[in-house]
Amino acid sequence: MIKKTFCVLLFLIGFTSVAQNNLFNEKPPVFPDCLTVSTDSLQQCFDSQVFKHIFNNFKVPDVVSENNYKGEVVVLFEVDKEGEFRVIYVDAMYNELKDETRRVFNEFPKIEPATYNGNATFKQYSMPIPIPLIDQSVKTKDLSEDDELTELEQGAKTEYDQVNQSLKPFSNREYTSQLNIPFTHSYYAQFERSVNLVGTNSHTGSKPFIYEDIAKYYDFEAQKQALMKDKSSFAGRKLWNERLVRVEGKGYWFTIDPIFDFELGKDTEADFNNTYNNTRGINIQGGLGKRFSFYTSFFESQGRFAQYYNQYAESIKAADEAAIIPGRGIAKAFKDNGYDYPVAEAYLSYTPADFLNIQFGHGKNFIGDGYRSLFISDAATPYPFLKLNVNFWKIKYTSTWTWLRDVRPEVEEDGAYLPKYMATHYLSWNVSKRLNVGLFESVIWNNANNRGFDVNYLNPIIFFRAIEFETGQGAGNALLGLSSKFKLNDNMNIYGQLIVDEFSTSDVSGGEKSWKNKFGYQLGYKYYNAFKVKNLMLQLEYNRVRPYTYSHNTIVLNYGHSNQSMAHLWGSNFSELVVIGRYHYKRWFGNAKLIVGERGLDFNDGTDNFSYGGDIYRNYNDRPFDTGVTVGQGNNTTSLFANIQAGYLINPATNLKLFADVTFRDFNPEVENTATRSSNTIWFNIGIRTDLFNWYFDL
């Protein structure tokens, strides 16, 4: 059967106008078979090798052969700075010809890129190929030389330029953009040392970080390149190295990727034994100009977890729903003992000036240097927010306004969840090259007296305590906080937080352990390249929060959202010790975590229905006594949580991971009731996940 094909136009965006016009310093892309030819013959050899590959690999679609089609096909393609071929545009009579053209060009081997003045660059060409395809000499044309193009070629190039606005080779502008770096503790641990070196004027308290801020201290591009696999095929590059769809043009770029979280596990405690998670989704992000970025992701999920986790999810369920998956959202019942929980997150990020970034979206925030945060954590489900980041001199100032909700049946209004609002300020100051100090304040209010979103709290530099006194204590719940971090050296730092909900100096000095002393604190230590082992990070952290912290006598003004705490996921009335180790080598990684804690829960047995200060959603006026209040009071509960995880990073561009882990949890309340049960769990789990957020199973 006589081979036939179509006309292939190869398009490559010029490196610079000088590179396009100065022919004496240019060298075209070089195939291995062309390494021995003279410089003057390199372009002719390149043309010959391109056509030879097309002639030997192109398979004419049946529909084209059956119709005895004769003509040309126009294709634009590029050879980029890495020497890889990429089709940009194809114009053909049949869609089958277009598809076959893309397939053939995806199979081109990686070659030496074109050079200009000794530096790698990319080139653009045009190659008209007649159909039927015959073994003949076909010459490519440099698309920068418009006067040499045929009318058909020029028409295709003009149409492409108009539609695609001068597409460029993808340059990973994400790594210097205004986009947030997806916040996972394991990923942040990989570059935190670079950001925390002694003398760096960085601010690590407000998370998630923005790429352009961290890019001053950490080269994301270089780190990703170091992990690249030598893959030339389209499927190989997309699986191991690249985002699925990546487009860059003049003044814009965007990427599109699938999201996966497929897990299978076994819980030794549960009657049904098997656990699973099945998440499919899509992630879209990009930028317009140099100062505007956007991000959106949607997750459609069904899952069933370890029994203790399912019981907790059902205990905090919304009105008329099956459960709330902690950190994710409201869930409906799915098949046998499963949950269906869709989640959507998105935001717009705009930097009108070098010192100011504005974000508006639906997601989560975190303030602190620890594994936990006593200010704002990412333990609750996503919420709408508006955030301002101001960065100048040695100061970073973050103001955030969020729209929260109370989903309990007893506070529903006309069948709708009760809205409430929160405003926060966080001032981070690098006092010296080693010491950072942060000041935090937050206030929560609701729609009392139909005031809606109170404009008093819109001022980004006002003190919330003063407004609370002015509008009445029942109008809002204000908290104050202090944080600090000290860099012992490039590899070690200590950090801490102090949160104050209410504090009575006279009661503290009286030594009676008054309930009014509602505060908590955190102390932590991080050790990078621990014991001179590169990429090993060790972390030790202690958290302690007194009873009734974060709660309020107007129960909708508690420091919570969707039946979850906006700070530590244990609420209050607890102490815990956290030990974490993280290690990565090339694409391999391992994490270990141990948490030992003591909590004071409520009895709720029909006889003793007092609030002992652990449940922030209860009215603190339901307390059993005013003095003698201690951490762990009430239904004293001890817990131990241990997790070991190991895995392999499949794709560093999307953070797609293959992993396996085992969790051990021992939970021992003094008294069991319907909401608090003893538990001894071993949970085995394997999966493949696009790792974009933190899961907290250490309840």
PDB file of C-alpha atoms in Angstrom, residues 2-273:
ATOM      1  CA  ILE A   2       1.371   3.349  -1.041  1.00  0.00           C
ATOM      2  CA  LYS A   3       2.009   5.634   1.963  1.00  0.00           C
ATOM      3  CA  LYS A   4       0.177   8.939   2.038  1.00  0.00           C
ATOM      4  CA  THR A   5       0.282  11.836   4.452  1.00  0.00           C
ATOM      5  CA  PHE A   6      -0.468  15.451   4.931  1.00  0.00           C
ATOM      6  CA  CYS A   7       1.466  18.683   4.988  1.00  0.00           C
ATOM      7  CA  VAL A   8       3.247  19.296   8.246  1.00  0.00           C
ATOM      8  CA  LEU A   9       3.974  22.881   9.357  1.00  0.00           C
ATOM      9  CA  LEU A  10       6.288  23.163  12.305  1.00  0.00           C
ATOM     10  CA  PHE A  11       5.933  26.230  14.488  1.00  0.00           C
ATOM     11  CA  LEU A  12       8.399  27.523  17.022  1.00  0.00           C
ATOM     12  CA  ILE A  13       8.304  30.940  18.659  1.00  0.00           C
ATOM     13  CA  GLY A  14      11.454  32.951  18.093  1.00  0.00           C
ATOM     14  CA  PHE A  15      13.901  33.313  20.959  1.00  0.00           C
ATOM     15  CA  THR A  16      14.447  37.034  20.370  1.00  0.00           C
ATOM     16  CA  SER A  17      14.232  39.270  17.320  1.00  0.00           C
ATOM     17  CA  VAL A  18      18.018  39.393  17.221  1.00  0.00           C
ATOM     18  CA  ALA A  19      18.204  35.618  17.313  1.00  0.00           C
ATOM     19  CA  GLN A  20      15.832  35.422  14.390  1.00  0.00           C
ATOM     20  CA  ASN A  21      17.701  37.874  12.184  1.00  0.00           C
ATOM     21  CA  ASN A  22      21.350  37.185  12.951  1.00  0.00           C
ATOM     22  CA  LEU A  23      22.034  34.058  10.960  1.00  0.00           C
ATOM     23  CA  PHE A  24      25.762  33.914  11.600  1.00  0.00           C
ATOM     24  CA  ASN A  25      25.399  33.048  15.297  1.00  0.00           C
ATOM     25  CA  GLU A  26      22.538  30.591  14.889  1.00  0.00           C
ATOM     26  CA  LYS A  27      22.626  26.824  14.668  1.00  0.00           C
ATOM     27  CA  PRO A  28      19.481  24.775  13.915  1.00  0.00           C
ATOM     28  CA  PRO A  29      18.359  21.783  16.011  1.00  0.00           C
ATOM     29  CA  VAL A  30      20.638  18.790  15.481  1.00  0.00           C
ATOM     30  CA  PHE A  31      19.645  15.129  15.118  1.00  0.00           C
ATOM     31  CA  PRO A  32      22.216  12.491  16.191  1.00  0.00           C
ATOM     32  CA  ASP A  33      22.725  11.502  12.540  1.00  0.00           C
ATOM     33  CA  CYS A  34      23.674  15.106  11.754  1.00  0.00           C
ATOM     34  CA  LEU A  35      26.492  15.480  14.297  1.00  0.00           C
ATOM     35  CA  THR A  36      29.202  14.754  11.720  1.00  0.00           C
ATOM     36  CA  VAL A  37      28.005  17.042   8.911  1.00  0.00           C
ATOM     37  CA  SER A  38      29.408  20.495   8.304  1.00  0.00           C
ATOM     38  CA  THR A  39      27.819  23.569   9.850  1.00  0.00           C
ATOM     39  CA  ASP A  40      26.572  24.753   6.459  1.00  0.00           C
ATOM     40  CA  SER A  41      24.701  21.475   5.970  1.00  0.00           C
ATOM     41  CA  LEU A  42      23.023  21.255   9.392  1.00  0.00           C
ATOM     42  CA  GLN A  43      19.740  22.822   8.285  1.00  0.00           C
ATOM     43  CA  GLN A  44      19.505  20.542   5.241  1.00  0.00           C
ATOM     44  CA  CYS A  45      20.228  17.509   7.435  1.00  0.00           C
ATOM     45  CA  PHE A  46      17.565  18.618   9.930  1.00  0.00           C
ATOM     46  CA  ASP A  47      14.999  18.933   7.121  1.00  0.00           C
ATOM     47  CA  SER A  48      15.896  15.491   5.833  1.00  0.00           C
ATOM     48  CA  GLN A  49      15.611  13.840   9.249  1.00  0.00           C
ATOM     49  CA  VAL A  50      12.239  15.480   9.984  1.00  0.00           C
ATOM     50  CA  PHE A  51      10.771  14.263   6.716  1.00  0.00           C
ATOM     51  CA  LYS A  52      12.345  10.838   7.085  1.00  0.00           C
ATOM     52  CA  HIS A  53      10.656  10.374  10.475  1.00  0.00           C
ATOM     53  CA  ILE A  54       7.293  11.490   9.061  1.00  0.00           C
ATOM     54  CA  PHE A  55       7.636   9.274   5.962  1.00  0.00           C
ATOM     55  CA  ASN A  56       8.535   6.180   8.019  1.00  0.00           C
ATOM     56  CA  ASN A  57       5.978   6.570  10.796  1.00  0.00           C
ATOM     57  CA  PHE A  58       2.909   8.240   9.365  1.00  0.00           C
ATOM     58  CA  LYS A  59      -0.076   5.949   8.780  1.00  0.00           C
ATOM     59  CA  VAL A  60      -2.643   7.356   6.408  1.00  0.00           C
ATOM     60  CA  PRO A  61      -6.169   7.096   7.909  1.00  0.00           C
ATOM     61  CA  ASP A  62      -8.523   4.800   6.015  1.00  0.00           C
ATOM     62  CA  VAL A  63     -10.997   7.569   5.269  1.00  0.00           C
ATOM     63  CA  VAL A  64      -8.287   9.530   3.481  1.00  0.00           C
ATOM     64  CA  SER A  65      -7.168   6.539   1.415  1.00  0.00           C
ATOM     65  CA  GLU A  66     -10.711   5.532   0.501  1.00  0.00           C
ATOM     66  CA  ASN A  67     -11.464   9.006  -0.844  1.00  0.00           C
ATOM     67  CA  ASN A  68      -8.189   9.189  -2.806  1.00  0.00           C
ATOM     68  CA  TYR A  69      -7.554  12.566  -1.212  1.00  0.00           C
ATOM     69  CA  LYS A  70      -4.794  14.709  -2.712  1.00  0.00           C
ATOM     70  CA  GLY A  71      -3.680  17.950  -1.187  1.00  0.00           C
ATOM     71  CA  GLU A  72      -1.674  19.387   1.654  1.00  0.00           C
ATOM     72  CA  VAL A  73      -1.899  19.619   5.405  1.00  0.00           C
ATOM     73  CA  VAL A  74      -0.440  22.502   7.379  1.00  0.00           C
ATOM     74  CA  VAL A  75       1.075  21.867  10.800  1.00  0.00           C
ATOM     75  CA  LEU A  76       2.951  24.253  13.085  1.00  0.00           C
ATOM     76  CA  PHE A  77       5.387  22.761  15.588  1.00  0.00           C
ATOM     77  CA  GLU A  78       8.339  23.758  17.688  1.00  0.00           C
ATOM     78  CA  VAL A  79      11.644  22.362  18.841  1.00  0.00           C
ATOM     79  CA  ASP A  80      12.054  23.875  22.312  1.00  0.00           C
ATOM     80  CA  LYS A  81      15.099  24.689  24.423  1.00  0.00           C
ATOM     81  CA  GLU A  82      15.274  21.092  25.595  1.00  0.00           C
ATOM     82  CA  GLY A  83      15.227  19.738  22.041  1.00  0.00           C
ATOM     83  CA  GLU A  84      11.693  18.362  22.256  1.00  0.00           C
ATOM     84  CA  PHE A  85       9.159  18.532  19.425  1.00  0.00           C
ATOM     85  CA  ARG A  86       5.694  19.911  20.136  1.00  0.00           C
ATOM     86  CA  VAL A  87       2.822  20.426  17.696  1.00  0.00           C
ATOM     87  CA  ILE A  88       1.217  23.834  18.024  1.00  0.00           C
ATOM     88  CA  TYR A  89      -1.324  23.939  15.201  1.00  0.00           C
ATOM     89  CA  VAL A  90      -2.569  21.624  12.445  1.00  0.00           C
ATOM     90  CA  ASP A  91      -4.791  22.542   9.494  1.00  0.00           C
ATOM     91  CA  ALA A  92      -6.107  19.608   7.432  1.00  0.00           C
ATOM     92  CA  MET A  93      -9.149  18.507   5.465  1.00  0.00           C
ATOM     93  CA  TYR A  94      -9.774  15.539   7.803  1.00  0.00           C
ATOM     94  CA  ASN A  95      -9.652  15.453  11.607  1.00  0.00           C
ATOM     95  CA  GLU A  96      -8.085  12.012  11.297  1.00  0.00           C
ATOM     96  CA  LEU A  97      -5.114  13.598   9.533  1.00  0.00           C
ATOM     97  CA  LYS A  98      -4.736  16.105  12.372  1.00  0.00           C
ATOM     98  CA  ASP A  99      -4.774  13.365  14.987  1.00  0.00           C
ATOM     99  CA  GLU A 100      -2.242  11.265  13.107  1.00  0.00           C
ATOM    100  CA  THR A 101       0.038  14.269  12.689  1.00  0.00           C
ATOM    101  CA  ARG A 102       0.076  14.925  16.421  1.00  0.00           C
ATOM    102  CA  ARG A 103       0.795  11.273  17.099  1.00  0.00           C
ATOM    103  CA  VAL A 104       3.775  11.207  14.741  1.00  0.00           C
ATOM    104  CA  PHE A 105       5.290  14.371  16.190  1.00  0.00           C
ATOM    105  CA  ASN A 106       4.853  13.118  19.739  1.00  0.00           C
ATOM    106  CA  GLU A 107       7.119  10.221  18.771  1.00  0.00           C
ATOM    107  CA  PHE A 108      10.002  12.415  17.609  1.00  0.00           C
ATOM    108  CA  PRO A 109      13.120  11.714  19.689  1.00  0.00           C
ATOM    109  CA  LYS A 110      14.659  14.401  21.847  1.00  0.00           C
ATOM    110  CA  ILE A 111      17.497  16.107  19.959  1.00  0.00           C
ATOM    111  CA  GLU A 112      20.017  18.870  20.521  1.00  0.00           C
ATOM    112  CA  PRO A 113      18.166  22.212  20.586  1.00  0.00           C
ATOM    113  CA  ALA A 114      18.925  25.133  18.334  1.00  0.00           C
ATOM    114  CA  THR A 115      21.490  27.588  19.680  1.00  0.00           C
ATOM    115  CA  TYR A 116      22.137  31.297  19.423  1.00  0.00           C
ATOM    116  CA  ASN A 117      25.520  32.625  20.514  1.00  0.00           C
ATOM    117  CA  GLY A 118      26.130  29.249  22.149  1.00  0.00           C
ATOM    118  CA  ASN A 119      22.944  29.312  24.220  1.00  0.00           C
ATOM    119  CA  ALA A 120      20.030  26.938  23.729  1.00  0.00           C
ATOM    120  CA  THR A 121      16.981  28.528  22.115  1.00  0.00           C
ATOM    121  CA  PHE A 122      13.898  27.382  20.248  1.00  0.00           C
ATOM    122  CA  LYS A 123      13.035  27.628  16.561  1.00  0.00           C
ATOM    123  CA  GLN A 124       9.941  27.751  14.389  1.00  0.00           C
ATOM    124  CA  TYR A 125       9.594  26.122  10.984  1.00  0.00           C
ATOM    125  CA  SER A 126       7.144  25.413   8.203  1.00  0.00           C
ATOM    126  CA  MET A 127       7.219  22.240   6.100  1.00  0.00           C
ATOM    127  CA  PRO A 128       4.579  21.700   3.389  1.00  0.00           C
ATOM    128  CA  ILE A 129       4.202  18.009   2.544  1.00  0.00           C
ATOM    129  CA  PRO A 130       2.032  16.912  -0.366  1.00  0.00           C
ATOM    130  CA  ILE A 131      -0.418  14.034  -0.266  1.00  0.00           C
ATOM    131  CA  PRO A 132       0.074  11.261  -1.392  1.00  0.00           C
ATOM    132  CA  LEU A 133       3.304  11.239   0.591  1.00  0.00           C
ATOM    133  CA  ILE A 134       6.277  10.312  -1.555  1.00  0.00           C
ATOM    134  CA  ASP A 135       9.912   9.901  -0.655  1.00  0.00           C
ATOM    135  CA  GLN A 136      11.302  13.228  -1.746  1.00  0.00           C
ATOM    136  CA  SER A 137      13.317  16.121  -0.431  1.00  0.00           C
ATOM    137  CA  VAL A 138      11.175  18.653   1.436  1.00  0.00           C
ATOM    138  CA  LYS A 139      12.651  21.852   2.806  1.00  0.00           C
ATOM    139  CA  THR A 140      11.547  23.429   6.069  1.00  0.00           C
ATOM    140  CA  LYS A 141      11.113  27.194   6.334  1.00  0.00           C
ATOM    141  CA  ASP A 142      11.870  29.430   9.289  1.00  0.00           C
ATOM    142  CA  LEU A 143       8.533  30.982  10.257  1.00  0.00           C
ATOM    143  CA  SER A 144      10.263  34.188  11.361  1.00  0.00           C
ATOM    144  CA  GLU A 145      10.900  34.857   7.656  1.00  0.00           C
ATOM    145  CA  ASP A 146       7.330  35.585   6.562  1.00  0.00           C
ATOM    146  CA  ASP A 147       8.337  36.681   3.057  1.00  0.00           C
ATOM    147  CA  GLU A 148       9.442  33.103   2.214  1.00  0.00           C
ATOM    148  CA  LEU A 149       6.144  31.426   3.193  1.00  0.00           C
ATOM    149  CA  THR A 150       3.619  30.245   0.663  1.00  0.00           C
ATOM    150  CA  GLU A 151       0.129  31.708   0.724  1.00  0.00           C
ATOM    151  CA  LEU A 152      -1.235  28.570   2.407  1.00  0.00           C
ATOM    152  CA  GLU A 153       1.523  28.569   5.011  1.00  0.00           C
ATOM    153  CA  GLN A 154       1.132  32.267   5.713  1.00  0.00           C
ATOM    154  CA  GLY A 155      -2.622  31.824   6.087  1.00  0.00           C
ATOM    155  CA  ALA A 156      -2.179  29.044   8.611  1.00  0.00           C
ATOM    156  CA  LYS A 157       0.375  31.040  10.556  1.00  0.00           C
ATOM    157  CA  THR A 158      -1.853  34.145  10.602  1.00  0.00           C
ATOM    158  CA  GLU A 159      -4.855  32.127  11.769  1.00  0.00           C
ATOM    159  CA  TYR A 160      -2.775  30.496  14.474  1.00  0.00           C
ATOM    160  CA  ASP A 161      -1.382  33.839  15.664  1.00  0.00           C
ATOM    161  CA  GLN A 162      -4.854  35.360  15.853  1.00  0.00           C
ATOM    162  CA  VAL A 163      -6.427  32.456  17.721  1.00  0.00           C
ATOM    163  CA  ASN A 164      -3.550  31.613  20.039  1.00  0.00           C
ATOM    164  CA  GLN A 165      -2.049  35.090  20.470  1.00  0.00           C
ATOM    165  CA  SER A 166       1.503  33.940  19.874  1.00  0.00           C
ATOM    166  CA  LEU A 167       1.832  30.811  22.015  1.00  0.00           C
ATOM    167  CA  LYS A 168       5.195  30.268  23.627  1.00  0.00           C
ATOM    168  CA  PRO A 169       7.023  27.267  25.009  1.00  0.00           C
ATOM    169  CA  PHE A 170       5.840  26.695  28.562  1.00  0.00           C
ATOM    170  CA  SER A 171       8.247  28.327  31.053  1.00  0.00           C
ATOM    171  CA  ASN A 172       6.751  27.333  34.448  1.00  0.00           C
ATOM    172  CA  ARG A 173       5.717  30.847  35.393  1.00  0.00           C
ATOM    173  CA  GLU A 174       3.772  29.240  38.232  1.00  0.00           C
ATOM    174  CA  TYR A 175       6.960  29.205  40.324  1.00  0.00           C
ATOM    175  CA  THR A 176       7.237  33.013  40.346  1.00  0.00           C
ATOM    176  CA  SER A 177       3.514  33.812  40.292  1.00  0.00           C
ATOM    177  CA  GLN A 178       1.037  35.127  42.879  1.00  0.00           C
ATOM    178  CA  LEU A 179      -0.390  31.622  43.305  1.00  0.00           C
ATOM    179  CA  ASN A 180      -0.398  29.923  46.679  1.00  0.00           C
ATOM    180  CA  ILE A 181       1.936  26.987  47.186  1.00  0.00           C
ATOM    181  CA  PRO A 182      -0.437  24.110  48.067  1.00  0.00           C
ATOM    182  CA  PHE A 183      -0.114  23.765  51.825  1.00  0.00           C
ATOM    183  CA  THR A 184       0.876  20.321  53.026  1.00  0.00           C
ATOM    184  CA  HIS A 185       3.238  19.924  55.981  1.00  0.00           C
ATOM    185  CA  SER A 186       5.279  17.295  54.150  1.00  0.00           C
ATOM    186  CA  TYR A 187       5.891  19.488  51.077  1.00  0.00           C
ATOM    187  CA  TYR A 188       6.627  22.670  53.031  1.00  0.00           C
ATOM    188  CA  ALA A 189       9.223  20.769  55.065  1.00  0.00           C
ATOM    189  CA  GLN A 190      11.262  20.325  51.873  1.00  0.00           C
ATOM    190  CA  PHE A 191      11.953  24.042  51.412  1.00  0.00           C
ATOM    191  CA  GLU A 192      11.421  25.517  54.904  1.00  0.00           C
ATOM    192  CA  ARG A 193      15.139  25.372  55.685  1.00  0.00           C
ATOM    193  CA  SER A 194      15.951  27.615  52.708  1.00  0.00           C
ATOM    194  CA  VAL A 195      13.358  30.125  53.886  1.00  0.00           C
ATOM    195  CA  ASN A 196      14.535  29.989  57.523  1.00  0.00           C
ATOM    196  CA  LEU A 197      18.259  30.568  57.043  1.00  0.00           C
ATOM    197  CA  VAL A 198      19.764  33.046  59.492  1.00  0.00           C
ATOM    198  CA  GLY A 199      19.623  36.527  57.968  1.00  0.00           C
ATOM    199  CA  THR A 200      16.807  35.934  55.494  1.00  0.00           C
ATOM    200  CA  ASN A 201      14.061  38.552  55.697  1.00  0.00           C
ATOM    201  CA  SER A 202      11.332  35.946  55.277  1.00  0.00           C
ATOM    202  CA  HIS A 203       7.986  35.586  57.056  1.00  0.00           C
ATOM    203  CA  THR A 204       6.806  32.030  57.606  1.00  0.00           C
ATOM    204  CA  GLY A 205       3.850  32.512  59.934  1.00  0.00           C
ATOM    205  CA  SER A 206       1.049  33.206  57.447  1.00  0.00           C
ATOM    206  CA  LYS A 207       0.235  30.258  55.191  1.00  0.00           C
ATOM    207  CA  PRO A 208      -0.193  29.199  52.464  1.00  0.00           C
ATOM    208  CA  PHE A 209       2.911  30.861  51.067  1.00  0.00           C
ATOM    209  CA  ILE A 210       2.902  32.680  47.723  1.00  0.00           C
ATOM    210  CA  TYR A 211       5.354  31.398  45.091  1.00  0.00           C
ATOM    211  CA  GLU A 212       6.877  34.797  44.294  1.00  0.00           C
ATOM    212  CA  ASP A 213       7.699  35.356  47.985  1.00  0.00           C
ATOM    213  CA  ILE A 214       9.413  31.998  48.479  1.00  0.00           C
ATOM    214  CA  ALA A 215      11.156  32.052  45.072  1.00  0.00           C
ATOM    215  CA  LYS A 216      13.580  34.618  46.540  1.00  0.00           C
ATOM    216  CA  TYR A 217      15.037  31.888  48.730  1.00  0.00           C
ATOM    217  CA  TYR A 218      14.250  28.604  46.971  1.00  0.00           C
ATOM    218  CA  ASP A 219      14.616  27.685  43.287  1.00  0.00           C
ATOM    219  CA  PHE A 220      11.503  25.635  42.521  1.00  0.00           C
ATOM    220  CA  GLU A 221      12.455  25.305  38.861  1.00  0.00           C
ATOM    221  CA  ALA A 222      15.874  23.856  39.629  1.00  0.00           C
ATOM    222  CA  GLN A 223      14.499  21.450  42.208  1.00  0.00           C
ATOM    223  CA  LYS A 224      11.855  20.152  39.809  1.00  0.00           C
ATOM    224  CA  GLN A 225      14.415  19.797  37.011  1.00  0.00           C
ATOM    225  CA  ALA A 226      16.625  17.707  39.296  1.00  0.00           C
ATOM    226  CA  LEU A 227      13.764  15.218  39.622  1.00  0.00           C
ATOM    227  CA  MET A 228      12.968  14.974  35.903  1.00  0.00           C
ATOM    228  CA  LYS A 229      12.998  11.575  34.240  1.00  0.00           C
ATOM    229  CA  ASP A 230      14.378  11.172  30.729  1.00  0.00           C
ATOM    230  CA  LYS A 231      11.071  10.724  28.921  1.00  0.00           C
ATOM    231  CA  SER A 232      10.530  11.862  25.337  1.00  0.00           C
ATOM    232  CA  SER A 233       7.079  10.461  24.573  1.00  0.00           C
ATOM    233  CA  PHE A 234       3.984  12.491  25.284  1.00  0.00           C
ATOM    234  CA  ALA A 235       2.570   9.908  27.707  1.00  0.00           C
ATOM    235  CA  GLY A 236       5.887   9.521  29.490  1.00  0.00           C
ATOM    236  CA  ARG A 237       6.370  13.252  29.992  1.00  0.00           C
ATOM    237  CA  LYS A 238       2.814  13.794  31.232  1.00  0.00           C
ATOM    238  CA  LEU A 239       2.921  10.889  33.664  1.00  0.00           C
ATOM    239  CA  TRP A 240       6.357  11.499  35.178  1.00  0.00           C
ATOM    240  CA  ASN A 241       7.349  15.140  34.614  1.00  0.00           C
ATOM    241  CA  GLU A 242       4.716  17.569  33.391  1.00  0.00           C
ATOM    242  CA  ARG A 243       1.231  18.889  33.888  1.00  0.00           C
ATOM    243  CA  LEU A 244      -1.357  17.395  31.564  1.00  0.00           C
ATOM    244  CA  VAL A 245      -2.282  20.633  29.774  1.00  0.00           C
ATOM    245  CA  ARG A 246       0.053  23.608  29.909  1.00  0.00           C
ATOM    246  CA  VAL A 247      -0.325  26.636  27.698  1.00  0.00           C
ATOM    247  CA  GLU A 248       1.595  29.894  27.659  1.00  0.00           C
ATOM    248  CA  GLY A 249       1.061  32.876  25.414  1.00  0.00           C
ATOM    249  CA  LYS A 250       1.810  36.542  25.325  1.00  0.00           C
ATOM    250  CA  GLY A 251       0.621  37.827  28.678  1.00  0.00           C
ATOM    251  CA  TYR A 252      -1.080  34.662  29.922  1.00  0.00           C
ATOM    252  CA  TRP A 253      -0.568  31.041  30.947  1.00  0.00           C
ATOM    253  CA  PHE A 254      -2.680  28.263  32.414  1.00  0.00           C
ATOM    254  CA  THR A 255      -2.551  24.578  33.322  1.00  0.00           C
ATOM    255  CA  ILE A 256      -5.198  21.876  33.637  1.00  0.00           C
ATOM    256  CA  ASP A 257      -4.674  18.662  35.573  1.00  0.00           C
ATOM    257  CA  PRO A 258      -6.766  15.773  36.861  1.00  0.00           C
ATOM    258  CA  ILE A 259      -6.931  15.173  40.615  1.00  0.00           C
ATOM    259  CA  PHE A 260      -6.858  11.674  42.080  1.00  0.00           C
ATOM    260  CA  ASP A 261      -7.053  10.189  45.557  1.00  0.00           C
ATOM    261  CA  PHE A 262      -7.617   6.446  45.308  1.00  0.00           C
ATOM    262  CA  GLU A 263      -7.076   4.567  48.567  1.00  0.00           C
ATOM    263  CA  LEU A 264      -7.779   1.120  49.952  1.00  0.00           C
ATOM    264  CA  GLY A 265      -7.304   0.123  53.555  1.00  0.00           C
ATOM    265  CA  LYS A 266      -8.196  -2.152  56.424  1.00  0.00           C
ATOM    266  CA  ASP A 267      -9.280  -1.159  59.914  1.00  0.00           C
ATOM    267  CA  THR A 268      -8.786  -3.912  62.497  1.00  0.00           C
ATOM    268  CA  GLU A 269     -11.404  -2.436  64.824  1.00  0.00           C
ATOM    269  CA  ALA A 270     -14.351  -1.917  62.485  1.00  0.00           C
ATOM    270  CA  ASP A 271     -17.022  -4.518  61.771  1.00  0.00           C
ATOM    271  CA  PHE A 272     -16.870  -3.786  58.036  1.00  0.00           C
ATOM    272  CA  ASN A 273     -13.030  -3.818  58.044  1.00  0.00           C
TER     273      ASN A 273
END
